[in-house]
Coordinates of N, CA, C and O and ligand atoms in Angstrom, one line a residue:
M1 N -59.6 58.8 -8.0 CA -59.3 58.5 -9.4 C -57.8 58.7 -9.7 O -57.1 57.9 -10.3
E2 N -57.3 59.9 -9.2 CA -55.9 60.2 -9.4 C -55.0 59.2 -8.7 O -54.0 58.8 -9.3
K3 N -55.5 58.7 -7.5 CA -54.7 57.7 -6.8 C -54.6 56.4 -7.6 O -53.5 55.8 -7.6
I4 N -55.7 56.0 -8.2 CA -55.7 54.8 -9.0 C -54.7 54.9 -10.1 O -53.9 54.0 -10.4
G5 N -54.7 56.1 -10.7 CA -53.8 56.4 -11.8 C -52.3 56.2 -11.4 O -51.5 55.6 -12.0
T6 N -52.0 56.8 -10.2 CA -50.7 56.7 -9.7 C -50.3 55.3 -9.3 O -49.2 54.8 -9.7
L7 N -51.2 54.6 -8.7 CA -51.0 53.2 -8.4 C -50.7 52.3 -9.6 O -49.8 51.5 -9.7
L8 N -51.5 52.6 -10.7 CA -51.4 51.9 -11.9 C -50.0 52.2 -12.6 O -49.4 51.3 -13.0
A9 N -49.6 53.4 -12.5 CA -48.3 53.8 -13.1 C -47.2 53.1 -12.3 O -46.3 52.6 -12.9
A10 N -47.3 53.1 -11.0 CA -46.3 52.4 -10.2 C -46.3 50.9 -10.5 O -45.2 50.3 -10.6
L11 N -47.5 50.3 -10.7 CA -47.5 48.9 -11.0 C -46.9 48.6 -12.3 O -46.1 47.7 -12.5
L12 N -47.2 49.5 -13.3 CA -46.6 49.3 -14.7 C -45.1 49.4 -14.6 O -44.4 48.6 -15.2
L13 N -44.6 50.4 -13.8 CA -43.2 50.6 -13.7 C -42.5 49.4 -13.1 O -41.5 48.9 -13.6
T14 N -43.1 48.9 -12.0 CA -42.6 47.7 -11.3 C -42.5 46.5 -12.2 O -41.5 45.8 -12.3
T15 N -43.6 46.3 -13.0 CA -43.7 45.2 -13.9 C -42.6 45.3 -14.9 O -42.0 44.3 -15.2
S16 N -42.4 46.5 -15.5 CA -41.4 46.6 -16.5 C -40.0 46.5 -16.0 O -39.1 45.9 -16.6
I17 N -39.7 47.0 -14.8 CA -38.4 46.8 -14.1 C -38.2 45.3 -13.9 O -37.1 44.7 -14.1
Y18 N -39.3 44.6 -13.4 CA -39.2 43.2 -13.1 C -38.9 42.4 -14.4 O -38.0 41.6 -14.4
A19 N -39.6 42.8 -15.5 CA -39.3 42.1 -16.8 C -37.9 42.3 -17.2 O -37.3 41.4 -17.7
Q20 N -37.4 43.5 -17.0 CA -36.0 43.8 -17.4 C -35.0 42.9 -16.6 O -34.0 42.4 -17.1
Q21 N -35.3 42.8 -15.3 CA -34.4 42.0 -14.4 C -34.5 40.5 -14.7 O -33.5 39.8 -14.6
A22 N -35.7 40.1 -15.1 CA -35.9 38.6 -15.3 C -35.4 38.2 -16.7 O -35.2 37.0 -17.0
F23 N -35.2 39.2 -17.6 CA -34.8 38.9 -19.0 C -33.4 38.1 -19.0 O -32.5 38.5 -18.4
K24 N -33.4 37.1 -19.9 CA -32.2 36.3 -20.1 C -32.0 36.1 -21.6 O -33.0 35.6 -22.2
L25 N -30.9 36.4 -22.1 CA -30.6 36.1 -23.5 C -29.9 34.7 -23.5 O -28.9 34.6 -22.9
K26 N -30.5 33.8 -24.2 CA -29.9 32.4 -24.3 C -28.9 32.3 -25.5 O -29.2 32.9 -26.5
V27 N -27.8 31.7 -25.3 CA -26.9 31.4 -26.3 C -26.6 29.9 -26.3 O -26.2 29.3 -25.3
S28 N -27.0 29.2 -27.4 CA -27.0 27.8 -27.4 C -26.5 27.2 -28.7 O -26.2 27.9 -29.7
G29 N -26.5 25.9 -28.8 CA -26.1 25.2 -30.1 C -24.7 24.8 -30.1 O -24.1 24.4 -29.1
E30 N -24.0 25.1 -31.2 CA -22.6 24.7 -31.4 C -21.7 25.7 -30.7 O -21.0 26.5 -31.4
V31 N -21.8 25.7 -29.4 CA -21.0 26.7 -28.6 C -20.1 25.9 -27.6 O -20.5 24.8 -27.3
G32 N -19.0 26.5 -27.1 CA -18.2 25.8 -26.1 C -19.0 25.8 -24.8 O -19.1 24.8 -24.1
T33 N -19.6 26.9 -24.4 CA -20.3 27.1 -23.2 C -21.6 27.8 -23.5 O -21.7 28.9 -23.9
P34 N -22.8 27.0 -23.3 CA -24.1 27.7 -23.4 C -24.2 28.8 -22.4 O -23.7 28.6 -21.3
L35 N -24.9 29.9 -22.7 CA -25.0 31.0 -21.8 C -26.4 31.4 -21.6 O -27.2 31.2 -22.5
E36 N -26.7 32.0 -20.5 CA -27.9 32.7 -20.2 C -27.5 34.1 -19.7 O -27.2 34.2 -18.5
L37 N -27.5 35.1 -20.5 CA -27.0 36.4 -20.1 C -28.1 37.4 -19.7 O -29.1 37.6 -20.5
S38 N -27.9 38.0 -18.5 CA -28.9 39.0 -18.1 C -28.4 40.3 -18.8 O -27.3 40.4 -19.3
L39 N -29.3 41.4 -18.7 CA -28.9 42.7 -19.3 C -27.7 43.2 -18.5 O -26.9 43.9 -19.1
Q40 N -27.6 42.9 -17.2 CA -26.5 43.3 -16.4 C -25.2 42.7 -16.9 O -24.2 43.3 -17.1
D41 N -25.3 41.4 -17.3 CA -24.1 40.6 -17.8 C -23.6 41.3 -19.1 O -22.4 41.5 -19.4
L42 N -24.6 41.8 -19.9 CA -24.2 42.4 -21.2 C -23.5 43.7 -21.0 O -22.7 44.1 -21.9
T43 N -23.7 44.4 -19.9 CA -23.0 45.7 -19.7 C -21.5 45.5 -19.5 O -20.8 46.5 -19.6
K44 N -21.1 44.2 -19.2 CA -19.6 44.0 -19.1 C -18.9 43.8 -20.4 O -17.7 43.7 -20.4
L45 N -19.7 43.7 -21.5 CA -19.1 43.5 -22.8 C -18.8 44.8 -23.5 O -19.4 45.9 -23.1
P46 N -18.0 44.9 -24.6 CA -17.7 46.1 -25.3 C -19.0 46.7 -25.9 O -20.0 45.9 -26.1
R47 N -19.0 48.0 -26.2 CA -20.2 48.6 -26.8 C -19.8 49.2 -28.2 O -18.7 49.7 -28.3
K48 N -20.7 49.1 -29.1 CA -20.4 49.7 -30.5 C -21.7 50.4 -31.0 O -22.8 50.1 -30.5
N49 N -21.5 51.3 -31.9 CA -22.6 51.9 -32.6 C -22.9 51.2 -33.9 O -22.0 50.7 -34.5
A50 N -24.1 51.3 -34.4 CA -24.5 50.8 -35.7 C -25.7 51.5 -36.2 O -26.6 51.9 -35.5
A51 N -25.6 51.9 -37.5 CA -26.7 52.6 -38.1 C -27.6 51.7 -38.9 O -27.2 50.7 -39.5
L52 N -28.9 52.0 -38.8 CA -29.9 51.1 -39.4 C -30.8 52.0 -40.2 O -31.4 53.0 -39.7
T53 N -31.0 51.7 -41.5 CA -31.9 52.5 -42.3 C -33.3 51.8 -42.3 O -33.4 50.6 -42.5
D54 N -34.3 52.6 -41.8 CA -35.6 52.0 -41.7 C -36.4 51.9 -43.0 O -35.8 52.3 -44.1
R55 N -37.6 51.4 -43.0 CA -38.4 51.1 -44.2 C -38.6 52.4 -45.0 O -38.8 52.4 -46.2
D56 N -38.6 53.6 -44.3 CA -38.8 54.8 -45.0 C -37.5 55.5 -45.4 O -37.5 56.7 -45.8
G57 N -36.4 54.8 -45.2 CA -35.1 55.3 -45.7 C -34.5 56.2 -44.7 O -33.5 56.9 -44.9
K58 N -35.1 56.3 -43.5 CA -34.5 57.2 -42.4 C -33.4 56.4 -41.7 O -33.6 55.2 -41.3
V59 N -32.3 57.1 -41.4 CA -31.2 56.4 -40.7 C -31.3 56.6 -39.2 O -31.5 57.7 -38.7
H60 N -31.2 55.5 -38.4 CA -31.2 55.6 -37.0 C -29.9 55.1 -36.4 O -29.3 54.1 -36.9
Q61 N -29.5 55.7 -35.3 CA -28.3 55.3 -34.6 C -28.6 54.4 -33.4 O -29.3 54.8 -32.5
Y62 N -28.1 53.2 -33.5 CA -28.3 52.3 -32.3 C -27.0 52.0 -31.6 O -25.9 52.2 -32.3
T63 N -27.0 51.6 -30.4 CA -25.8 51.2 -29.7 C -26.1 49.9 -28.9 O -27.2 49.6 -28.5
G64 N -25.0 49.1 -28.8 CA -25.2 47.9 -28.1 C -23.9 47.0 -28.1 O -22.8 47.6 -28.4
V65 N -24.1 45.8 -27.9 CA -22.9 44.8 -27.8 C -22.7 44.1 -29.1 O -23.7 43.6 -29.7
P66 N -21.5 44.1 -29.6 CA -21.2 43.3 -30.8 C -21.6 41.8 -30.6 O -21.3 41.3 -29.6
V67 N -22.3 41.3 -31.6 CA -22.7 39.9 -31.5 C -21.4 39.0 -31.4 O -21.4 38.0 -30.7
Y68 N -20.4 39.5 -32.1 CA -19.1 38.8 -32.1 C -18.6 38.6 -30.7 O -18.2 37.5 -30.3
A69 N -18.7 39.6 -29.8 CA -18.2 39.5 -28.4 C -19.0 38.5 -27.6 O -18.5 37.8 -26.8
I70 N -20.4 38.4 -27.9 CA -21.2 37.5 -27.2 C -20.8 36.1 -27.5 O -20.7 35.2 -26.7
L71 N -20.7 35.8 -28.9 CA -20.3 34.5 -29.3 C -19.0 34.1 -28.9 O -18.7 32.9 -28.5
Q72 N -18.1 35.0 -28.8 CA -16.7 34.8 -28.3 C -16.7 34.3 -26.9 O -16.1 33.3 -26.5
K73 N -17.6 34.9 -26.1 CA -17.8 34.6 -24.7 C -18.3 33.1 -24.6 O -18.0 32.4 -23.6
A74 N -19.1 32.7 -25.5 CA -19.7 31.4 -25.5 C -18.8 30.3 -26.1 O -19.1 29.2 -26.2
G75 N -17.6 30.8 -26.6 CA -16.6 29.9 -27.1 C -16.9 29.4 -28.5 O -16.6 28.2 -28.9
V76 N -17.5 30.2 -29.3 CA -17.8 29.9 -30.7 C -16.6 30.0 -31.6 O -15.7 30.9 -31.3
T77 N -16.4 29.1 -32.6 CA -15.2 29.1 -33.4 C -15.2 30.3 -34.4 O -15.8 30.3 -35.4
L78 N -14.6 31.4 -33.9 CA -14.5 32.6 -34.6 C -13.0 33.0 -34.9 O -12.1 32.3 -34.4
G79 N -12.8 34.1 -35.6 CA -11.4 34.5 -35.8 C -10.6 33.5 -36.5 O -11.0 32.9 -37.5
G80 N -9.4 33.1 -35.9 CA -8.5 32.2 -36.5 C -9.1 30.8 -36.7 O -8.7 30.0 -37.5
E81 N -10.2 30.5 -35.9 CA -10.8 29.2 -35.9 C -11.9 29.1 -37.0 O -12.5 28.0 -37.3
L82 N -12.2 30.3 -37.6 CA -13.3 30.3 -38.6 C -12.7 30.0 -39.9 O -12.5 30.9 -40.7
R83 N -12.5 28.7 -40.2 CA -12.0 28.2 -41.5 C -12.4 26.8 -41.6 O -13.0 26.2 -40.7
G84 N -12.2 26.3 -42.8 CA -12.5 24.9 -43.1 C -14.0 24.6 -42.9 O -14.9 25.4 -43.2
A85 N -14.3 23.5 -42.2 CA -15.7 23.1 -42.0 C -16.4 24.1 -41.1 O -17.7 24.2 -41.2
N86 N -15.7 24.9 -40.3 CA -16.4 25.8 -39.4 C -17.1 26.9 -40.2 O -17.9 27.6 -39.7
L87 N -16.6 27.1 -41.5 CA -17.3 28.1 -42.3 C -18.7 27.8 -42.7 O -19.4 28.6 -43.3
S88 N -19.1 26.5 -42.4 CA -20.5 26.2 -42.7 C -21.4 26.4 -41.5 O -22.6 26.0 -41.5
K89 N -20.9 27.0 -40.5 CA -21.7 27.3 -39.3 C -22.5 28.6 -39.5 O -22.0 29.5 -40.2
Y90 N -23.6 28.6 -38.8 CA -24.5 29.8 -38.9 C -25.0 30.3 -37.6 O -24.9 29.5 -36.6
L91 N -25.5 31.5 -37.6 CA -26.2 32.0 -36.4 C -27.6 32.2 -36.7 O -28.0 32.9 -37.6
L92 N -28.5 31.5 -35.9 CA -29.9 31.7 -36.0 C -30.4 32.6 -34.8 O -30.1 32.3 -33.7
V93 N -31.0 33.7 -35.2 CA -31.4 34.7 -34.1 C -32.9 34.6 -33.9 O -33.7 34.8 -34.9
K94 N -33.3 34.2 -32.7 CA -34.8 33.9 -32.5 C -35.4 35.1 -31.7 O -34.7 35.5 -30.7
C95 N -36.6 35.4 -32.0 CA -37.3 36.5 -31.4 C -38.6 36.1 -30.6 O -39.1 35.0 -30.9
A96 N -39.0 36.9 -29.8 CA -40.2 36.6 -28.9 C -41.4 36.3 -29.7 O -42.3 35.5 -29.3
D97 N -41.6 36.9 -30.9 CA -42.8 36.7 -31.7 C -42.6 35.5 -32.7 O -43.5 35.3 -33.6
G98 N -41.5 34.7 -32.6 CA -41.3 33.6 -33.5 C -40.6 33.9 -34.7 O -40.2 33.0 -35.5
Y99 N -40.3 35.2 -35.0 CA -39.5 35.6 -36.1 C -38.1 35.1 -35.9 O -37.6 35.2 -34.8
E100 N -37.5 34.7 -37.0 CA -36.1 34.2 -36.9 C -35.3 34.7 -38.1 O -35.8 34.7 -39.2
V101 N -34.0 35.0 -37.9 CA -33.2 35.4 -39.0 C -31.9 34.7 -38.9 O -31.4 34.3 -37.8
L102 N -31.2 34.5 -40.1 CA -30.0 33.7 -40.1 C -28.9 34.5 -40.7 O -29.1 35.2 -41.7
L103 N -27.7 34.4 -40.1 CA -26.5 35.0 -40.7 C -25.4 33.9 -40.7 O -25.4 33.0 -39.8
S104 N -24.5 33.9 -41.6 CA -23.4 33.0 -41.5 C -22.4 33.6 -40.5 O -22.4 34.8 -40.3
L105 N -21.6 32.7 -39.9 CA -20.7 33.3 -38.9 C -19.7 34.3 -39.5 O -19.3 35.3 -38.8
A106 N -19.3 34.1 -40.7 CA -18.4 35.0 -41.4 C -19.0 36.4 -41.5 O -18.2 37.4 -41.5
E107 N -20.3 36.5 -41.6 CA -20.9 37.8 -41.6 C -20.8 38.7 -40.4 O -21.0 39.9 -40.4
I108 N -20.5 38.0 -39.3 CA -20.4 38.7 -38.0 C -18.9 38.7 -37.4 O -18.7 39.2 -36.3
D109 N -18.0 38.1 -38.2 CA -16.7 37.9 -37.7 C -15.8 39.1 -38.1 O -15.7 39.3 -39.3
N110 N -15.2 39.7 -37.2 CA -14.4 40.9 -37.6 C -13.1 40.6 -38.3 O -12.4 41.5 -38.7
S111 N -12.7 39.3 -38.4 CA -11.6 39.0 -39.3 C -12.1 38.9 -40.7 O -11.2 38.8 -41.7
F112 N -13.4 38.8 -41.0 CA -13.9 38.8 -42.3 C -14.5 40.1 -42.8 O -14.5 40.4 -44.0
T113 N -15.1 40.8 -41.9 CA -15.9 42.0 -42.3 C -15.7 43.2 -41.3 O -15.5 42.9 -40.1
D114 N -15.8 44.4 -41.8 CA -15.8 45.6 -40.9 C -17.2 45.9 -40.5 O -17.4 46.8 -39.7
R115 N -18.2 45.2 -41.1 CA -19.6 45.5 -40.7 C -19.9 45.0 -39.3 O -19.6 43.8 -39.1
E116 N -20.3 45.9 -38.4 CA -20.4 45.5 -37.0 C -21.9 45.2 -36.7 O -22.7 46.1 -36.6
V117 N -22.2 43.9 -36.6 CA -23.5 43.5 -36.2 C -23.6 43.5 -34.7 O -22.8 42.9 -34.0
I118 N -24.6 44.3 -34.2 CA -24.7 44.4 -32.7 C -26.1 44.0 -32.2 O -27.1 43.9 -33.0
L119 N -26.1 43.7 -30.9 CA -27.4 43.5 -30.3 C -27.6 44.8 -29.5 O -27.0 45.1 -28.5
A120 N -28.5 45.6 -30.1 CA -28.7 47.0 -29.6 C -29.7 47.1 -28.4 O -30.6 46.3 -28.4
D121 N -29.4 48.0 -27.5 CA -30.3 48.3 -26.4 C -30.7 49.8 -26.4 O -31.6 50.1 -25.6
T122 N -30.1 50.6 -27.3 CA -30.6 52.0 -27.4 C -30.7 52.4 -28.8 O -30.1 51.9 -29.7
I123 N -31.7 53.3 -29.1 CA -31.8 53.9 -30.4 C -31.8 55.4 -30.1 O -32.5 55.9 -29.1
E124 N -31.0 56.2 -30.8 CA -30.8 57.6 -30.6 C -30.6 57.9 -29.1 O -31.2 58.8 -28.5
Q125 N -29.7 57.1 -28.5 CA -29.3 57.2 -27.1 C -30.4 56.9 -26.1 O -30.2 57.1 -24.9
Q126 N -31.6 56.5 -26.5 CA -32.7 56.2 -25.6 C -32.9 54.7 -25.6 O -32.7 54.0 -26.6
P127 N -33.3 54.1 -24.4 CA -33.7 52.7 -24.4 C -34.7 52.3 -25.5 O -35.6 53.2 -25.8
L128 N -34.6 51.2 -26.0 CA -35.6 50.7 -27.0 C -37.0 50.7 -26.4 O -37.1 50.3 -25.2
E129 N -38.0 51.0 -27.2 CA -39.3 50.9 -26.6 C -39.7 49.4 -26.4 O -39.0 48.5 -27.1
A130 N -40.6 49.1 -25.5 CA -40.9 47.7 -25.1 C -41.2 46.8 -26.2 O -40.8 45.7 -26.2
T131 N -41.9 47.3 -27.3 CA -42.2 46.5 -28.4 C -41.0 46.1 -29.3 O -41.1 45.2 -30.1
K132 N -39.9 46.8 -29.1 CA -38.7 46.5 -29.9 C -37.6 45.9 -29.0 O -36.6 45.4 -29.6
G133 N -37.7 46.0 -27.7 CA -36.6 45.7 -26.8 C -36.9 44.4 -26.1 O -37.8 43.7 -26.4
P134 N -36.0 44.1 -25.1 CA -34.9 45.0 -24.7 C -33.7 44.9 -25.6 O -32.9 45.8 -25.6
L135 N -33.7 43.9 -26.6 CA -32.6 43.8 -27.5 C -33.0 43.7 -28.9 O -33.9 42.9 -29.2
R136 N -32.4 44.4 -29.8 CA -32.6 44.3 -31.2 C -31.4 44.1 -32.0 O -30.4 44.8 -31.8
L137 N -31.4 43.1 -32.8 CA -30.3 42.8 -33.7 C -30.2 44.0 -34.7 O -31.2 44.3 -35.3
V138 N -29.0 44.6 -34.9 CA -28.9 45.6 -35.9 C -27.8 45.1 -36.9 O -26.7 44.9 -36.6
V139 N -28.3 44.9 -38.1 CA -27.4 44.4 -39.2 C -27.2 45.6 -40.1 O -28.1 45.9 -41.0
P140 N -26.1 46.4 -40.0 CA -25.9 47.6 -40.8 C -25.6 47.2 -42.2 O -25.2 46.1 -42.5
G141 N -25.7 48.2 -43.1 CA -25.2 48.1 -44.5 C -26.2 47.3 -45.4 O -25.7 46.8 -46.4
E142 N -27.4 47.1 -45.0 CA -28.3 46.3 -45.8 C -29.4 47.3 -46.4 O -29.6 48.3 -45.8
K143 N -30.0 46.9 -47.5 CA -30.9 47.7 -48.2 C -32.3 47.8 -47.5 O -33.1 48.7 -47.7
K144 N -32.6 46.8 -46.6 CA -33.8 46.8 -45.9 C -33.6 46.3 -44.5 O -32.6 45.5 -44.3
P145 N -34.4 46.7 -43.5 CA -34.2 46.3 -42.1 C -34.7 44.9 -41.7 O -34.9 44.6 -40.6
A146 N -35.0 44.1 -42.7 CA -35.7 42.8 -42.4 C -34.9 41.9 -41.5 O -35.5 41.1 -40.7
R147 N -33.6 41.9 -41.6 CA -32.8 41.0 -40.7 C -32.6 41.6 -39.3 O -32.0 41.0 -38.5
S148 N -32.9 42.9 -39.2 CA -32.7 43.6 -37.9 C -33.9 43.2 -37.0 O -34.8 44.0 -36.9
C149 N -33.8 42.1 -36.5 CA -35.0 41.6 -35.7 C -35.0 42.1 -34.3 O -34.0 42.2 -33.6
F150 N -36.2 42.4 -33.9 CA -36.4 43.0 -32.5 C -36.9 41.9 -31.5 O -37.3 40.8 -31.9
Q151 N -36.9 42.3 -30.2 CA -37.2 41.4 -29.1 C -36.5 40.1 -29.3 O -37.1 39.0 -29.2
V152 N -35.2 40.1 -29.4 CA -34.4 38.9 -29.5 C -34.3 38.2 -28.2 O -34.1 38.8 -27.1
I153 N -34.5 36.9 -28.2 CA -34.5 36.1 -27.0 C -33.4 35.0 -27.0 O -32.9 34.6 -26.0
E154 N -32.9 34.6 -28.2 CA -31.9 33.5 -28.2 C -31.0 33.6 -29.5 O -31.5 33.9 -30.6
L155 N -29.8 33.3 -29.2 CA -28.8 33.1 -30.3 C -28.5 31.6 -30.4 O -28.0 31.1 -29.4
V156 N -28.7 31.0 -31.6 CA -28.4 29.6 -31.7 C -27.4 29.4 -32.8 O -27.6 29.9 -33.9
V157 N -26.3 28.8 -32.5 CA -25.3 28.5 -33.5 C -25.5 27.1 -34.0 O -25.7 26.2 -33.2
G158 N -25.6 27.0 -35.3 CA -25.8 25.7 -36.0 C -24.8 25.3 -37.0 O -23.9 26.1 -37.3
Y159 N -24.9 24.1 -37.4 CA -23.9 23.6 -38.3 C -24.6 23.2 -39.6 O -25.5 22.3 -39.6
G160 N -24.3 23.9 -40.7 CA -25.1 23.7 -42.0 C -24.5 22.6 -42.9 O -25.0 22.4 -43.9
K161 N -23.4 22.1 -42.5 CA -22.6 21.1 -43.4 C -23.5 19.9 -43.6 O -24.1 19.3 -42.7
D162 N -23.5 19.4 -44.9 CA -24.2 18.2 -45.3 C -23.5 17.0 -44.7 O -22.3 16.9 -44.6
Ligands
MTE1 N1 -39.0 40.1 -34.1 C1 -39.3 40.7 -35.3 N2 -38.3 41.5 -35.9 C2 -38.5 42.0 -37.1 C3 -39.7 41.8 -37.8 C4 -40.7 40.9 -37.2 O1 -41.8 40.6 -37.7 N3 -40.4 40.4 -35.9 N4 -39.9 42.3 -39.0 C5 -38.7 42.8 -39.7 C6 -39.0 43.6 -40.9 S1 -39.6 42.8 -42.3 C7 -38.8 45.0 -40.9 S2 -39.1 45.9 -42.3 C8 -38.3 45.7 -39.7 C9 -39.2 46.8 -39.3 O2 -38.7 47.5 -38.2 P1 -39.4 48.7 -37.6 O3 -40.8 48.3 -37.2 O4 -38.5 49.1 -36.4 O5 -39.4 49.8 -38.6 O6 -38.2 44.8 -38.6 C10 -37.7 43.5 -38.8 N5 -37.6 42.9 -37.6
MO2 MO1 -40.0 44.4 -43.8

């Protein structure tokens, strides 16, 4: 019985390691270069902290990669290029359960705001639990955590102009 338990634990561990290795974050839409980033790829980008207040008012510390840095890597019109018609572009963040949230590009551009929106992979210095990970969008400075969507799988840049 004990052996079966050990085998099962080993199997679960292998499966979760495999899932982590197989994971790819897609970056698509109005981008210069569409990307499929592994968690390993994300380790090469800068890291930032962001605080998120949960539904019970408790503050949690997350760390991860600024969304700005990921979009910059994909050649999205940010910084000096985020003006004129480009201001009607948006970021749609898609999650494994079908949940989707939208931000305007200006909300994540550090030439517009000091608020650092990140794709987090740790909470309180620990990896996110499987039901929330491997990546969670953390939108700090909001009254509720509804836009901080978990199990993010894709970033889609769109054009909202009529
Ligand atoms: N993928 C995904 N992310 C989501 C949601 C969801 O249904 N799916 N719900 C949101 C809402 S409405 C809230 S209040 C918070 C809850 O986060 P928590 O379960 O970590 O407290 O997650 C947000 N992120
Ligand atoms: Mo919510």
